[in-house]
Amino acid sequence: MTTPSALSTHETRDRLHELTVIDVRTPGEYAGGHLPGALNIPLDRIRRALPDVRQAADRGGVLIVCASGARSENACRILAENGITTATLSGGTSAWAAEGHDLHRPQGNPRATWGMERQVRLTAGTVVLLGLLLGLLVHPAFQILSAGIAAGLVFSALTNTCGMAALLAKLPHNRTRAADLDATLAALRGRR
């Protein structure tokens, strides 16, 4: 198994021309802005792309990117388990943008969706408030909803995973169409 490395925004900027950049965020997040030349292969579809990512890694460096670095670390771990050497961008596209580097958007920018972290915060907050409100107005047992979300957030922090994000990624606005993924994989195969 190979160990993924992390590149700073400065190292990435200097090497961007020689790297194949794969953005593992949802299509909506990707449409909201991504590193120049990045291809979108959502984390939940990365296993389907293994042969094409392996070929890209054999041709040169592969950089895996997400919003903050957590999903790209997970993708790098999956790729490393399959013998594919990759690197991740420390801090993700958030760090890239914070350093003042440009983010590109697809032509005819399709409706951009909120970032996954923002979607998780909205969903968690809504369920907590709903649990507290129903606990006050209907029956105290509804407060279990709020406690469940709190426990899920603690588990998420301890394991650096997010079950709610995995569920939200399955919503239609966060899913890539098969044709889009096929086009992305064809573009990945065509890169030299």
PDB file of C-alpha atoms in Angstrom:
ATOM      1  CA  MET A   1       0.000   0.000   0.000  1.00  0.00           C
ATOM      2  CA  THR A   2       1.327   3.449  -0.892  1.00  0.00           C
ATOM      3  CA  THR A   3       1.149   6.428   1.461  1.00  0.00           C
ATOM      4  CA  PRO A   4      -0.514   9.553   0.044  1.00  0.00           C
ATOM      5  CA  SER A   5       1.339  12.829   0.397  1.00  0.00           C
ATOM      6  CA  ALA A   6      -0.047  16.310   0.930  1.00  0.00           C
ATOM      7  CA  LEU A   7       0.866  19.339  -1.165  1.00  0.00           C
ATOM      8  CA  SER A   8       0.540  22.922   0.012  1.00  0.00           C
ATOM      9  CA  THR A   9      -1.233  25.478  -2.146  1.00  0.00           C
ATOM     10  CA  HIS A  10       2.162  26.922  -3.142  1.00  0.00           C
ATOM     11  CA  GLU A  11       3.529  23.512  -4.196  1.00  0.00           C
ATOM     12  CA  THR A  12       0.302  22.820  -6.086  1.00  0.00           C
ATOM     13  CA  ARG A  13       0.414  26.168  -7.898  1.00  0.00           C
ATOM     14  CA  ASP A  14       4.005  25.513  -8.989  1.00  0.00           C
ATOM     15  CA  ARG A  15       3.242  21.963 -10.178  1.00  0.00           C
ATOM     16  CA  LEU A  16      -0.328  22.394 -11.453  1.00  0.00           C
ATOM     17  CA  HIS A  17       0.747  22.106 -15.115  1.00  0.00           C
ATOM     18  CA  GLU A  18       2.220  18.641 -14.508  1.00  0.00           C
ATOM     19  CA  LEU A  19      -0.545  17.222 -12.276  1.00  0.00           C
ATOM     20  CA  THR A  20      -3.790  15.472 -13.113  1.00  0.00           C
ATOM     21  CA  VAL A  21      -6.247  17.052 -10.679  1.00  0.00           C
ATOM     22  CA  ILE A  22      -9.302  15.058  -9.592  1.00  0.00           C
ATOM     23  CA  ASP A  23     -11.970  16.832  -7.565  1.00  0.00           C
ATOM     24  CA  VAL A  24     -13.939  14.345  -5.423  1.00  0.00           C
ATOM     25  CA  ARG A  25     -16.682  16.742  -4.316  1.00  0.00           C
ATOM     26  CA  THR A  26     -20.272  16.489  -5.509  1.00  0.00           C
ATOM     27  CA  PRO A  27     -21.066  17.838  -8.995  1.00  0.00           C
ATOM     28  CA  GLY A  28     -22.876  20.816  -7.474  1.00  0.00           C
ATOM     29  CA  GLU A  29     -19.892  21.746  -5.326  1.00  0.00           C
ATOM     30  CA  TYR A  30     -17.569  21.275  -8.303  1.00  0.00           C
ATOM     31  CA  ALA A  31     -19.767  23.587 -10.406  1.00  0.00           C
ATOM     32  CA  GLY A  32     -19.439  26.239  -7.714  1.00  0.00           C
ATOM     33  CA  GLY A  33     -15.694  26.495  -8.399  1.00  0.00           C
ATOM     34  CA  HIS A  34     -12.740  24.142  -8.766  1.00  0.00           C
ATOM     35  CA  LEU A  35      -9.000  24.188  -9.426  1.00  0.00           C
ATOM     36  CA  PRO A  36      -8.073  24.933 -13.051  1.00  0.00           C
ATOM     37  CA  GLY A  37      -8.169  21.767 -15.141  1.00  0.00           C
ATOM     38  CA  ALA A  38      -9.702  19.625 -12.391  1.00  0.00           C
ATOM     39  CA  LEU A  39     -11.886  16.696 -13.383  1.00  0.00           C
ATOM     40  CA  ASN A  40     -14.902  15.803 -11.235  1.00  0.00           C
ATOM     41  CA  ILE A  41     -15.081  12.222  -9.960  1.00  0.00           C
ATOM     42  CA  PRO A  42     -17.210  12.257  -6.779  1.00  0.00           C
ATOM     43  CA  LEU A  43     -15.850  10.265  -3.841  1.00  0.00           C
ATOM     44  CA  ASP A  44     -18.686   7.749  -4.006  1.00  0.00           C
ATOM     45  CA  ARG A  45     -17.735   6.979  -7.649  1.00  0.00           C
ATOM     46  CA  ILE A  46     -13.946   6.776  -7.197  1.00  0.00           C
ATOM     47  CA  ARG A  47     -13.879   2.953  -7.193  1.00  0.00           C
ATOM     48  CA  ARG A  48     -15.498   2.911 -10.639  1.00  0.00           C
ATOM     49  CA  ALA A  49     -12.688   5.155 -11.890  1.00  0.00           C
ATOM     50  CA  LEU A  50      -9.799   3.054 -10.480  1.00  0.00           C
ATOM     51  CA  PRO A  51      -8.438   1.833 -13.855  1.00  0.00           C
ATOM     52  CA  ASP A  52      -8.440   5.334 -15.347  1.00  0.00           C
ATOM     53  CA  VAL A  53      -6.912   6.949 -12.246  1.00  0.00           C
ATOM     54  CA  ARG A  54      -4.231   4.214 -12.232  1.00  0.00           C
ATOM     55  CA  GLN A  55      -3.353   5.046 -15.862  1.00  0.00           C
ATOM     56  CA  ALA A  56      -3.196   8.763 -15.015  1.00  0.00           C
ATOM     57  CA  ALA A  57      -0.907   8.023 -12.038  1.00  0.00           C
ATOM     58  CA  ASP A  58       1.344   5.931 -14.282  1.00  0.00           C
ATOM     59  CA  ARG A  59       1.694   8.938 -16.625  1.00  0.00           C
ATOM     60  CA  GLY A  60       2.475  11.436 -13.851  1.00  0.00           C
ATOM     61  CA  GLY A  61       1.334  12.957 -10.572  1.00  0.00           C
ATOM     62  CA  VAL A  62      -2.304  12.807  -9.499  1.00  0.00           C
ATOM     63  CA  LEU A  63      -3.688  15.366  -7.049  1.00  0.00           C
ATOM     64  CA  ILE A  64      -6.955  14.614  -5.267  1.00  0.00           C
ATOM     65  CA  VAL A  65      -8.921  17.663  -4.116  1.00  0.00           C
ATOM     66  CA  CYS A  66     -12.088  18.381  -2.124  1.00  0.00           C
ATOM     67  CA  ALA A  67     -13.422  21.337  -0.147  1.00  0.00           C
ATOM     68  CA  SER A  68     -11.242  21.058   2.972  1.00  0.00           C
ATOM     69  CA  GLY A  69      -9.175  17.897   2.628  1.00  0.00           C
ATOM     70  CA  ALA A  70     -11.221  15.238   4.477  1.00  0.00           C
ATOM     71  CA  ARG A  71     -12.877  13.643   1.431  1.00  0.00           C
ATOM     72  CA  SER A  72      -9.676  13.811  -0.605  1.00  0.00           C
ATOM     73  CA  GLU A  73      -7.837  12.007   2.215  1.00  0.00           C
ATOM     74  CA  ASN A  74     -10.505   9.294   2.095  1.00  0.00           C
ATOM     75  CA  ALA A  75     -10.161   9.063  -1.697  1.00  0.00           C
ATOM     76  CA  CYS A  76      -6.353   8.883  -1.408  1.00  0.00           C
ATOM     77  CA  ARG A  77      -6.737   6.082   1.136  1.00  0.00           C
ATOM     78  CA  ILE A  78      -8.986   4.109  -1.268  1.00  0.00           C
ATOM     79  CA  LEU A  79      -6.548   4.687  -4.118  1.00  0.00           C
ATOM     80  CA  ALA A  80      -3.544   3.729  -1.950  1.00  0.00           C
ATOM     81  CA  GLU A  81      -5.290   0.475  -0.969  1.00  0.00           C
ATOM     82  CA  ASN A  82      -5.410  -0.244  -4.696  1.00  0.00           C
ATOM     83  CA  GLY A  83      -1.719   0.582  -5.236  1.00  0.00           C
ATOM     84  CA  ILE A  84      -2.274   4.025  -6.769  1.00  0.00           C
ATOM     85  CA  THR A  85       0.049   6.793  -5.600  1.00  0.00           C
ATOM     86  CA  THR A  86      -1.647  10.172  -5.198  1.00  0.00           C
ATOM     87  CA  ALA A  87      -1.366  13.399  -3.262  1.00  0.00           C
ATOM     88  CA  THR A  88      -3.975  15.611  -1.638  1.00  0.00           C
ATOM     89  CA  LEU A  89      -4.180  19.401  -1.463  1.00  0.00           C
ATOM     90  CA  SER A  90      -3.758  20.547   2.147  1.00  0.00           C
ATOM     91  CA  GLY A  91      -6.873  22.527   3.044  1.00  0.00           C
ATOM     92  CA  GLY A  92      -8.592  21.735  -0.258  1.00  0.00           C
ATOM     93  CA  THR A  93     -10.223  24.273  -2.551  1.00  0.00           C
ATOM     94  CA  SER A  94     -11.014  26.421   0.501  1.00  0.00           C
ATOM     95  CA  ALA A  95      -7.286  26.933   1.141  1.00  0.00           C
ATOM     96  CA  TRP A  96      -6.680  27.424  -2.591  1.00  0.00           C
ATOM     97  CA  ALA A  97      -9.286  30.201  -2.772  1.00  0.00           C
ATOM     98  CA  ALA A  98      -8.130  31.732   0.540  1.00  0.00           C
ATOM     99  CA  GLU A  99      -4.637  32.114  -0.961  1.00  0.00           C
ATOM    100  CA  GLY A 100      -6.194  34.170  -3.768  1.00  0.00           C
ATOM    101  CA  HIS A 101      -5.915  31.559  -6.524  1.00  0.00           C
ATOM    102  CA  ASP A 102      -8.597  31.389  -9.200  1.00  0.00           C
ATOM    103  CA  LEU A 103     -11.376  28.848  -9.149  1.00  0.00           C
ATOM    104  CA  HIS A 104     -12.809  27.810 -12.497  1.00  0.00           C
ATOM    105  CA  ARG A 105     -16.482  27.169 -13.209  1.00  0.00           C
ATOM    106  CA  PRO A 106     -17.979  25.072 -16.014  1.00  0.00           C
ATOM    107  CA  GLN A 107     -19.246  26.927 -19.088  1.00  0.00           C
ATOM    108  CA  GLY A 108     -22.947  27.670 -18.778  1.00  0.00           C
ATOM    109  CA  ASN A 109     -22.479  27.094 -15.042  1.00  0.00           C
ATOM    110  CA  PRO A 110     -25.212  24.679 -14.019  1.00  0.00           C
ATOM    111  CA  ARG A 111     -27.022  25.525 -10.819  1.00  0.00           C
ATOM    112  CA  ALA A 112     -24.362  25.411  -8.124  1.00  0.00           C
ATOM    113  CA  THR A 113     -25.414  23.784  -4.867  1.00  0.00           C
ATOM    114  CA  TRP A 114     -24.222  24.487  -1.374  1.00  0.00           C
ATOM    115  CA  GLY A 115     -21.030  22.857  -0.221  1.00  0.00           C
ATOM    116  CA  MET A 116     -21.457  19.555   1.594  1.00  0.00           C
ATOM    117  CA  GLU A 117     -20.378  20.990   4.955  1.00  0.00           C
ATOM    118  CA  ARG A 118     -23.053  23.683   4.656  1.00  0.00           C
ATOM    119  CA  GLN A 119     -25.683  21.095   3.701  1.00  0.00           C
ATOM    120  CA  VAL A 120     -24.714  18.996   6.741  1.00  0.00           C
ATOM    121  CA  ARG A 121     -24.896  22.009   9.078  1.00  0.00           C
ATOM    122  CA  LEU A 122     -28.358  22.940   7.760  1.00  0.00           C
ATOM    123  CA  THR A 123     -29.676  19.376   8.048  1.00  0.00           C
ATOM    124  CA  ALA A 124     -28.191  18.768  11.507  1.00  0.00           C
ATOM    125  CA  GLY A 125     -29.446  22.119  12.810  1.00  0.00           C
ATOM    126  CA  THR A 126     -32.910  21.551  11.392  1.00  0.00           C
ATOM    127  CA  VAL A 127     -33.226  18.081  12.934  1.00  0.00           C
ATOM    128  CA  VAL A 128     -31.943  19.329  16.312  1.00  0.00           C
ATOM    129  CA  LEU A 129     -34.429  22.214  16.338  1.00  0.00           C
ATOM    130  CA  LEU A 130     -37.228  19.922  15.196  1.00  0.00           C
ATOM    131  CA  GLY A 131     -36.410  17.435  17.970  1.00  0.00           C
ATOM    132  CA  LEU A 132     -36.384  20.169  20.612  1.00  0.00           C
ATOM    133  CA  LEU A 133     -39.594  21.763  19.328  1.00  0.00           C
ATOM    134  CA  LEU A 134     -41.465  18.472  19.095  1.00  0.00           C
ATOM    135  CA  GLY A 135     -40.092  17.549  22.534  1.00  0.00           C
ATOM    136  CA  LEU A 136     -41.604  20.703  23.994  1.00  0.00           C
ATOM    137  CA  LEU A 137     -44.884  20.728  22.075  1.00  0.00           C
ATOM    138  CA  VAL A 138     -45.731  17.051  21.515  1.00  0.00           C
ATOM    139  CA  HIS A 139     -43.777  14.613  23.690  1.00  0.00           C
ATOM    140  CA  PRO A 140     -40.384  14.726  25.431  1.00  0.00           C
ATOM    141  CA  ALA A 141     -39.313  11.540  23.633  1.00  0.00           C
ATOM    142  CA  PHE A 142     -38.800  13.581  20.449  1.00  0.00           C
ATOM    143  CA  GLN A 143     -35.678  15.055  22.070  1.00  0.00           C
ATOM    144  CA  ILE A 144     -34.025  11.766  21.168  1.00  0.00           C
ATOM    145  CA  LEU A 145     -33.728  13.212  17.623  1.00  0.00           C
ATOM    146  CA  SER A 146     -31.533  16.005  18.953  1.00  0.00           C
ATOM    147  CA  ALA A 147     -29.470  13.601  21.048  1.00  0.00           C
ATOM    148  CA  GLY A 148     -29.011  11.318  18.023  1.00  0.00           C
ATOM    149  CA  ILE A 149     -27.669  14.182  15.910  1.00  0.00           C
ATOM    150  CA  ALA A 150     -25.318  15.225  18.738  1.00  0.00           C
ATOM    151  CA  ALA A 151     -24.008  11.670  19.029  1.00  0.00           C
ATOM    152  CA  GLY A 152     -23.572  11.496  15.251  1.00  0.00           C
ATOM    153  CA  LEU A 153     -21.575  14.741  15.231  1.00  0.00           C
ATOM    154  CA  VAL A 154     -19.278  13.475  18.002  1.00  0.00           C
ATOM    155  CA  PHE A 155     -18.768  10.185  16.145  1.00  0.00           C
ATOM    156  CA  SER A 156     -18.115  12.137  12.935  1.00  0.00           C
ATOM    157  CA  ALA A 157     -15.425  14.229  14.613  1.00  0.00           C
ATOM    158  CA  LEU A 158     -13.741  11.233  16.248  1.00  0.00           C
ATOM    159  CA  THR A 159     -13.637   9.141  13.065  1.00  0.00           C
ATOM    160  CA  ASN A 160     -13.200  11.958  10.519  1.00  0.00           C
ATOM    161  CA  THR A 161     -16.156  10.552   8.591  1.00  0.00           C
ATOM    162  CA  CYS A 162     -19.653  11.869   8.100  1.00  0.00           C
ATOM    163  CA  GLY A 163     -22.607   9.579   7.663  1.00  0.00           C
ATOM    164  CA  MET A 164     -24.931  12.521   7.079  1.00  0.00           C
ATOM    165  CA  ALA A 165     -22.726  13.770   4.249  1.00  0.00           C
ATOM    166  CA  ALA A 166     -22.779  10.285   2.731  1.00  0.00           C
ATOM    167  CA  LEU A 167     -26.581  10.320   2.832  1.00  0.00           C
ATOM    168  CA  LEU A 168     -26.861  13.879   1.483  1.00  0.00           C
ATOM    169  CA  ALA A 169     -24.471  13.006  -1.361  1.00  0.00           C
ATOM    170  CA  LYS A 170     -27.129  10.617  -2.648  1.00  0.00           C
ATOM    171  CA  LEU A 171     -29.677  13.407  -3.203  1.00  0.00           C
ATOM    172  CA  PRO A 172     -30.324  14.145  -6.902  1.00  0.00           C
ATOM    173  CA  HIS A 173     -28.713  17.608  -6.875  1.00  0.00           C
ATOM    174  CA  ASN A 174     -25.508  16.102  -5.460  1.00  0.00           C
ATOM    175  CA  ARG A 175     -25.301  13.163  -7.883  1.00  0.00           C
ATOM    176  CA  THR A 176     -23.403  12.990 -11.109  1.00  0.00           C
ATOM    177  CA  ARG A 177     -25.195  11.537 -14.102  1.00  0.00           C
ATOM    178  CA  ALA A 178     -23.619   8.397 -15.574  1.00  0.00           C
ATOM    179  CA  ALA A 179     -23.047  10.256 -18.867  1.00  0.00           C
ATOM    180  CA  ASP A 180     -21.145  13.001 -17.022  1.00  0.00           C
ATOM    181  CA  LEU A 181     -18.897  10.475 -15.281  1.00  0.00           C
ATOM    182  CA  ASP A 182     -18.290   8.647 -18.569  1.00  0.00           C
ATOM    183  CA  ALA A 183     -17.284  11.945 -20.208  1.00  0.00           C
ATOM    184  CA  THR A 184     -14.966  12.748 -17.296  1.00  0.00           C
ATOM    185  CA  LEU A 185     -13.323   9.318 -17.490  1.00  0.00           C
ATOM    186  CA  ALA A 186     -12.866   9.738 -21.264  1.00  0.00           C
ATOM    187  CA  ALA A 187     -11.219  13.121 -20.634  1.00  0.00           C
ATOM    188  CA  LEU A 188      -8.981  11.512 -17.989  1.00  0.00           C
ATOM    189  CA  ARG A 189      -7.943   8.791 -20.470  1.00  0.00           C
ATOM    190  CA  GLY A 190      -7.184  11.448 -23.095  1.00  0.00           C
ATOM    191  CA  ARG A 191      -4.761  13.429 -20.908  1.00  0.00           C
ATOM    192  CA  ARG A 192      -1.071  12.980 -21.579  1.00  0.00           C
TER     193      ARG A 192
END
